[in-house]
GROMACS .gro file of C-alpha atoms in nm:
model
  321
    1MET     CA    1   6.591  14.158  17.331
    2ILE     CA    2   6.913  14.080  17.510
    3LEU     CA    3   7.240  14.114  17.312
    4THR     CA    4   7.543  13.897  17.382
    5VAL     CA    5   7.888  13.967  17.242
    6THR     CA    6   8.145  13.685  17.184
    7LEU     CA    7   8.447  13.827  17.013
    8ASN     CA    8   8.629  13.497  17.038
    9ALA     CA    9   8.355  13.247  16.954
   10ALA     CA   10   8.443  12.877  16.941
   11LEU     CA   11   8.319  12.539  16.826
   12ASP     CA   12   8.304  12.346  17.151
   13ILE     CA   13   8.399  11.981  17.119
   14THR     CA   14   8.342  11.760  17.425
   15TYR     CA   15   8.495  11.411  17.454
   16ARG     CA   16   8.387  11.174  17.730
   17VAL     CA   17   8.628  10.893  17.831
   18PRO     CA   18   8.597  10.627  18.105
   19ARG     CA   19   8.916  10.752  18.267
   20LEU     CA   20   9.175  11.011  18.155
   21ARG     CA   21   9.536  10.890  18.188
   22PRO     CA   22   9.841  11.073  18.055
   23HIS     CA   23  10.060  10.909  17.788
   24THR     CA   24   9.796  10.655  17.688
   25THR     CA   25   9.540  10.603  17.406
   26HIS     CA   26   9.178  10.660  17.499
   27ARG     CA   27   8.853  10.526  17.360
   28VAL     CA   28   8.599  10.805  17.349
   29THR     CA   29   8.254  10.700  17.458
   30GLU     CA   30   8.068  11.014  17.341
   31VAL     CA   31   8.142  11.325  17.133
   32THR     CA   32   7.932  11.641  17.123
   33GLU     CA   33   7.975  11.964  16.924
   34ARG     CA   34   7.808  12.291  17.027
   35PRO     CA   35   7.838  12.661  16.948
   36GLY     CA   36   8.075  12.794  17.211
   37GLY     CA   37   8.250  13.091  17.362
   38LYS     CA   38   8.113  13.248  17.679
   39GLY     CA   39   7.864  13.482  17.513
   40LEU     CA   40   7.716  13.220  17.288
   41ASN     CA   41   7.674  12.989  17.590
   42VAL     CA   42   7.495  13.278  17.770
   43ALA     CA   43   7.273  13.338  17.464
   44ARG     CA   44   7.164  12.975  17.438
   45VAL     CA   45   7.068  12.959  17.814
   46LEU     CA   46   6.874  13.291  17.780
   47ALA     CA   47   6.689  13.150  17.476
   48ALA     CA   48   6.606  12.836  17.672
   49LEU     CA   49   6.466  13.063  17.948
   50GLY     CA   50   6.238  13.229  17.692
   51HIS     CA   51   6.421  13.553  17.633
   52ARG     CA   52   6.463  13.687  17.279
   53THR     CA   53   6.837  13.691  17.227
   54VAL     CA   54   7.078  13.809  16.959
   55ALA     CA   55   7.438  13.695  16.943
   56THR     CA   56   7.712  13.892  16.780
   57GLY     CA   57   8.090  13.868  16.756
   58PHE     CA   58   8.308  13.710  16.493
   59ALA     CA   59   8.292  13.380  16.298
   60GLY     CA   60   8.507  13.259  16.008
   61GLY     CA   61   8.636  12.958  15.813
   62GLY     CA   62   8.498  12.607  15.810
   63THR     CA   63   8.479  12.604  16.191
   64GLY     CA   64   8.279  12.925  16.190
   65GLU     CA   65   8.039  12.773  15.927
   66ALA     CA   66   7.989  12.466  16.147
   67LEU     CA   67   7.930  12.685  16.452
   68ARG     CA   68   7.668  12.896  16.272
   69ALA     CA   69   7.490  12.592  16.135
   70LEU     CA   70   7.464  12.442  16.486
   71LEU     CA   71   7.346  12.774  16.622
   72THR     CA   72   7.062  12.781  16.370
   73GLN     CA   73   6.963  12.415  16.424
   74GLU     CA   74   6.975  12.402  16.804
   75THR     CA   75   6.855  12.732  16.946
   76ASP     CA   76   6.630  13.028  16.907
   77VAL     CA   77   6.924  13.267  16.920
   78THR     CA   78   6.937  13.518  16.629
   79ASP     CA   79   7.277  13.495  16.458
   80ALA     CA   80   7.435  13.838  16.404
   81LEU     CA   81   7.797  13.720  16.392
   82VAL     CA   82   8.029  13.915  16.168
   83PRO     CA   83   8.233  13.714  15.916
   84VAL     CA   84   8.610  13.725  15.933
   85GLY     CA   85   8.883  13.584  15.705
   86GLY     CA   86   9.045  13.368  15.979
   87ALA     CA   87   8.906  13.042  16.116
   88THR     CA   88   8.701  13.035  16.432
   89ARG     CA   89   8.881  12.853  16.710
   90ARG     CA   90   8.794  12.515  16.858
   91THR     CA   91   8.787  12.433  17.225
   92VAL     CA   92   8.819  12.070  17.335
   93ALA     CA   93   8.692  11.948  17.672
   94VAL     CA   94   8.783  11.594  17.782
   95VAL     CA   95   8.553  11.470  18.059
   96ASP     CA   96   8.686  11.193  18.284
   97GLU     CA   97   8.376  10.993  18.366
   98ALA     CA   98   8.538  10.820  18.665
   99SER     CA   99   8.628  11.136  18.849
  100GLY     CA  100   8.393  11.387  18.687
  101ASP     CA  101   8.698  11.619  18.621
  102THR     CA  102   8.725  11.807  18.291
  103THR     CA  103   9.048  11.893  18.102
  104GLN     CA  104   9.007  12.191  17.867
  105LEU     CA  105   9.211  12.284  17.557
  106ASN     CA  106   9.152  12.632  17.409
  107GLU     CA  107   9.283  12.757  17.071
  108PRO     CA  108   9.372  13.121  17.045
  109GLY     CA  109   9.123  13.228  16.770
  110PRO     CA  110   9.148  13.417  16.439
  111THR     CA  111   9.332  13.741  16.388
  112VAL     CA  112   9.080  14.025  16.340
  113SER     CA  113   9.177  14.296  16.087
  114PRO     CA  114   9.103  14.669  16.145
  115ALA     CA  115   8.841  14.657  15.864
  116GLU     CA  116   8.671  14.360  16.024
  117TRP     CA  117   8.666  14.537  16.360
  118ASP     CA  118   8.508  14.848  16.203
  119THR     CA  119   8.236  14.633  16.048
  120PHE     CA  120   8.168  14.472  16.380
  121LEU     CA  121   8.151  14.809  16.559
  122GLY     CA  122   7.898  14.942  16.309
  123SER     CA  123   7.680  14.637  16.356
  124TYR     CA  124   7.708  14.653  16.736
  125ARG     CA  125   7.591  15.016  16.739
  126GLU     CA  126   7.283  14.919  16.534
  127LEU     CA  127   7.199  14.617  16.749
  128LEU     CA  128   7.207  14.825  17.068
  129GLY     CA  129   6.906  15.019  16.937
  130ASP     CA  130   6.679  14.722  17.018
  131ALA     CA  131   6.868  14.589  17.320
  132ARG     CA  132   6.743  14.591  17.684
  133ALA     CA  133   7.085  14.473  17.804
  134VAL     CA  134   7.416  14.363  17.663
  135ALA     CA  135   7.669  14.104  17.784
  136LEU     CA  136   8.037  14.147  17.688
  137CYS     CA  137   8.191  13.803  17.737
  138GLY     CA  138   8.514  13.607  17.715
  139SER     CA  139   8.865  13.632  17.578
  140LEU     CA  140   8.986  13.850  17.296
  141PRO     CA  141   9.101  13.712  16.960
  142PRO     CA  142   9.439  13.829  16.820
  143GLY     CA  143   9.429  14.174  16.659
  144VAL     CA  144   9.164  14.320  16.895
  145PRO     CA  145   9.287  14.594  17.128
  146VAL     CA  146   9.305  14.505  17.497
  147ASP     CA  147   9.085  14.798  17.595
  148VAL     CA  148   8.804  14.688  17.358
  149TYR     CA  149   8.562  14.600  17.632
  150ALA     CA  150   8.600  14.945  17.783
  151ARG     CA  151   8.520  15.095  17.442
  152LEU     CA  152   8.217  14.874  17.395
  153THR     CA  153   8.094  14.952  17.743
  154ARG     CA  154   8.110  15.322  17.675
  155VAL     CA  155   7.920  15.281  17.344
  156ALA     CA  156   7.644  15.085  17.517
  157ARG     CA  157   7.613  15.330  17.813
  158THR     CA  158   7.590  15.617  17.570
  159ALA     CA  159   7.301  15.429  17.407
  160GLY     CA  160   7.137  15.382  17.749
  161VAL     CA  161   7.184  15.002  17.747
  162PRO     CA  162   7.296  14.825  18.073
  163VAL     CA  163   7.624  14.633  18.039
  164LEU     CA  164   7.735  14.306  18.199
  165LEU     CA  165   8.112  14.244  18.167
  166ASP     CA  166   8.246  13.890  18.198
  167THR     CA  167   8.614  13.867  18.112
  168SER     CA  168   8.948  13.850  18.293
  169GLY     CA  169   9.298  13.998  18.319
  170GLU     CA  170   9.380  14.331  18.157
  171PRO     CA  171   9.051  14.350  17.957
  172LEU     CA  172   8.866  14.323  18.290
  173ARG     CA  173   9.079  14.584  18.459
  174ARG     CA  174   9.035  14.832  18.180
  175GLY     CA  175   8.670  14.743  18.133
  176LEU     CA  176   8.591  14.825  18.497
  177ALA     CA  177   8.716  15.172  18.448
  178ALA     CA  178   8.436  15.232  18.191
  179ARG     CA  179   8.179  15.167  18.463
  180PRO     CA  180   7.977  14.869  18.342
  181ASP     CA  181   7.657  14.808  18.532
  182LEU     CA  182   7.775  14.463  18.646
  183ALA     CA  183   8.106  14.278  18.633
  184LYS     CA  184   8.099  13.900  18.677
  185PRO     CA  185   8.451  13.760  18.756
  186ASN     CA  186   8.513  13.422  18.916
  187ALA     CA  187   8.710  13.390  19.238
  188ASP     CA  188   9.048  13.343  19.066
  189GLU     CA  189   8.992  13.637  18.831
  190LEU     CA  190   8.884  13.854  19.124
  191ALA     CA  191   9.192  13.762  19.325
  192ALA     CA  192   9.418  13.831  19.024
  193LEU     CA  193   9.258  14.171  18.980
  194THR     CA  194   9.266  14.283  19.340
  195GLY     CA  195   9.539  14.077  19.506
  196SER     CA  196   9.290  13.966  19.775
  197THR     CA  197   9.174  13.602  19.819
  198GLU     CA  198   8.893  13.708  20.055
  199PRO     CA  199   8.590  13.727  19.818
  200LEU     CA  200   8.387  13.998  19.999
  201ARG     CA  201   8.686  14.226  20.036
  202ALA     CA  202   8.793  14.162  19.676
  203ALA     CA  203   8.449  14.223  19.534
  204ARG     CA  204   8.424  14.552  19.718
  205ASP     CA  205   8.765  14.652  19.583
  206ALA     CA  206   8.656  14.559  19.229
  207ARG     CA  207   8.345  14.770  19.268
  208ARG     CA  208   8.554  15.071  19.374
  209ARG     CA  209   8.743  15.033  19.046
  210GLY     CA  210   8.433  15.138  18.853
  211ALA     CA  211   8.164  14.870  18.822
  212HIS     CA  212   7.824  14.962  18.965
  213ALA     CA  213   7.790  14.606  19.096
  214VAL     CA  214   8.014  14.298  19.112
  215ALA     CA  215   7.886  13.941  19.111
  216ALA     CA  216   8.165  13.688  19.178
  217SER     CA  217   8.127  13.316  19.096
  218LEU     CA  218   8.262  13.110  19.385
  219GLY     CA  219   8.234  12.766  19.233
  220ALA     CA  220   8.056  12.517  19.458
  221ASP     CA  221   8.008  12.794  19.715
  222GLY     CA  222   7.768  12.982  19.485
  223MET     CA  223   7.784  13.350  19.402
  224LEU     CA  224   7.858  13.674  19.592
  225ALA     CA  225   7.717  14.011  19.489
  226VAL     CA  226   7.830  14.353  19.605
  227THR     CA  227   7.609  14.640  19.497
  228ALA     CA  228   7.520  14.995  19.598
  229ASP     CA  229   7.230  14.851  19.798
  230GLY     CA  230   7.412  14.580  19.991
  231ALA     CA  231   7.598  14.248  19.965
  232TRP     CA  232   7.451  13.899  19.937
  233GLN     CA  233   7.582  13.549  19.885
  234ALA     CA  234   7.375  13.264  19.739
  235ALA     CA  235   7.473  12.898  19.761
  236PRO     CA  236   7.317  12.570  19.641
  237PRO     CA  237   7.191  12.343  19.917
  238GLN     CA  238   7.441  12.072  19.823
  239ARG     CA  239   7.739  12.016  19.599
  240ILE     CA  240   7.643  11.904  19.248
  241ALA     CA  241   7.866  11.648  19.072
  242GLY     CA  242   7.926  11.671  18.691
  243ASN     CA  243   8.091  11.882  18.428
  244PRO     CA  244   8.138  12.242  18.541
  245THR     CA  245   8.217  12.379  18.190
  246GLY     CA  246   7.979  12.664  18.113
  247ALA     CA  247   7.840  12.691  18.470
  248GLY     CA  248   7.960  13.049  18.499
  249ASP     CA  249   7.797  13.135  18.158
  250SER     CA  250   7.464  13.006  18.283
  251ALA     CA  251   7.505  13.218  18.592
  252VAL     CA  252   7.548  13.522  18.365
  253ALA     CA  253   7.227  13.431  18.186
  254GLY     CA  254   7.049  13.419  18.525
  255LEU     CA  255   7.190  13.759  18.623
  256LEU     CA  256   7.099  13.915  18.286
  257SER     CA  257   6.745  13.780  18.284
  258GLY     CA  258   6.704  13.908  18.636
  259LEU     CA  259   6.834  14.247  18.536
  260VAL     CA  260   6.589  14.296  18.253
  261GLU     CA  261   6.302  14.170  18.469
  262GLU     CA  262   6.410  14.409  18.751
  263LEU     CA  263   6.424  14.135  19.012
  264PRO     CA  264   6.571  14.218  19.353
  265TRP     CA  265   6.929  14.106  19.399
  266PRO     CA  266   6.856  13.801  19.612
  267ASP     CA  267   6.630  13.667  19.341
  268ARG     CA  268   6.884  13.733  19.065
  269LEU     CA  269   7.144  13.540  19.267
  270THR     CA  270   6.906  13.260  19.336
  271ARG     CA  271   6.829  13.215  18.968
  272ALA     CA  272   7.198  13.245  18.871
  273VAL     CA  273   7.313  12.986  19.127
  274ALA     CA  274   7.036  12.736  19.039
  275LEU     CA  275   7.112  12.766  18.663
  276SER     CA  276   7.487  12.730  18.728
  277ALA     CA  277   7.443  12.414  18.933
  278ALA     CA  278   7.192  12.272  18.677
  279THR     CA  279   7.456  12.325  18.399
  280VAL     CA  280   7.696  12.098  18.593
  281ARG     CA  281   7.439  11.823  18.531
  282ALA     CA  282   7.401  11.900  18.159
  283PRO     CA  283   7.605  11.728  17.881
  284ALA     CA  284   7.767  12.047  17.749
  285ALA     CA  285   7.809  12.420  17.805
  286GLY     CA  286   7.520  12.644  17.703
  287GLU     CA  287   7.266  12.393  17.841
  288PHE     CA  288   7.113  12.320  18.182
  289ASP     CA  289   6.921  12.031  18.328
  290ALA     CA  290   6.566  12.163  18.369
  291GLU     CA  291   6.470  11.916  18.642
  292THR     CA  292   6.777  11.997  18.851
  293TYR     CA  293   6.705  12.374  18.802
  294GLU     CA  294   6.346  12.345  18.921
  295ASP     CA  295   6.450  12.131  19.216
  296LEU     CA  296   6.723  12.366  19.336
  297LEU     CA  297   6.544  12.700  19.276
  298PRO     CA  298   6.342  12.704  19.596
  299ARG     CA  299   6.628  12.562  19.800
  300VAL     CA  300   6.909  12.804  19.727
  301VAL     CA  301   7.012  12.984  20.045
  302VAL     CA  302   7.088  13.354  20.037
  303THR     CA  303   7.301  13.523  20.304
  304ASP     CA  304   7.250  13.897  20.346
  305HIS     CA  305   7.583  14.021  20.471
  306ASP     CA  306   7.401  14.290  20.662
  307GLY     CA  307   7.094  14.094  20.775
  308GLY     CA  308   7.173  13.726  20.821
  309VAL     CA  309   7.046  13.415  20.634
  310GLN     CA  310   6.720  13.396  20.444
  311ARG     CA  311   6.555  13.178  20.186
  312ALA     CA  312   6.550  13.348  19.848
  313ALA     CA  313   6.217  13.499  19.746
  314GLY     CA  314   6.001  13.307  19.502
  315ARG     CA  315   6.016  13.560  19.220
  316ALA     CA  316   6.329  13.395  19.087
  317GLY     CA  317   6.118  13.140  18.898
  318PRO     CA  318   6.069  13.103  18.524
  319PRO     CA  319   6.135  13.438  18.358
  320GLY     CA  320   5.912  13.634  18.126
  321ASN     CA  321   6.013  13.763  17.786
   0.00000   0.00000   0.00000
């Protein structure tokens, strides 16, 4: 199975409005609620791809109960979330249907006590025993030490489980020093980490800081990977209009599934980019439009930074369990 960790899980609420205007009242045309937080989005996409997935992290209060109920109803993800006394946060996305732009409001999350953290850590160690890979994803709730992803990375590596790290800021900087197998920042996070706005140079700098490989999301320009074996960039054949919320999480699911299936890097990137673009066409994070995914998969273009442009190989298709 694949394990995802979402320390700051959320109940994602998406409002759709005809046009978003400041200082006015809006009539909402559609409301959706989904289990949220980066790792839960990753878990839901992995489950849709056919991978057995377990989700852990924290959940509490009435919001946490609603999140867990939705997780049970909507996906094949196994719920291993650890209860906490505080209430799980909400995130609110307002989609402007006229422009396609999304405005996001994120609450901070519950304060985690030392006893709750110890309970989580014990559960995490047990879950690693059956894991083929683990994703450490997202922001940290109050009360959790800033070096927590570095700690969790070391625990997983001691257990022989590959680690994908997807976070930002100081947790990312400290996490890299623990040598995760793969770090997945976006372009802004990579620039903030390294001080460079040139993606290839920045990704190489991030890799020198400890990660075995770095895969950077570049928005509409696809994804860049720098590894011990080379550097590649994959891009969709055209720009996809829609809601980009959760697109990076779907890319993580593509990378993770490719990792456990031992696909070559061009194929991992092809799957990640096709899933990311297909998520832009989906109604909410943690989902992807299957028709868009199947259409884009054979048309993603991969550039080998040492060997020119090539079409991605066909092995990036539907994954096995």
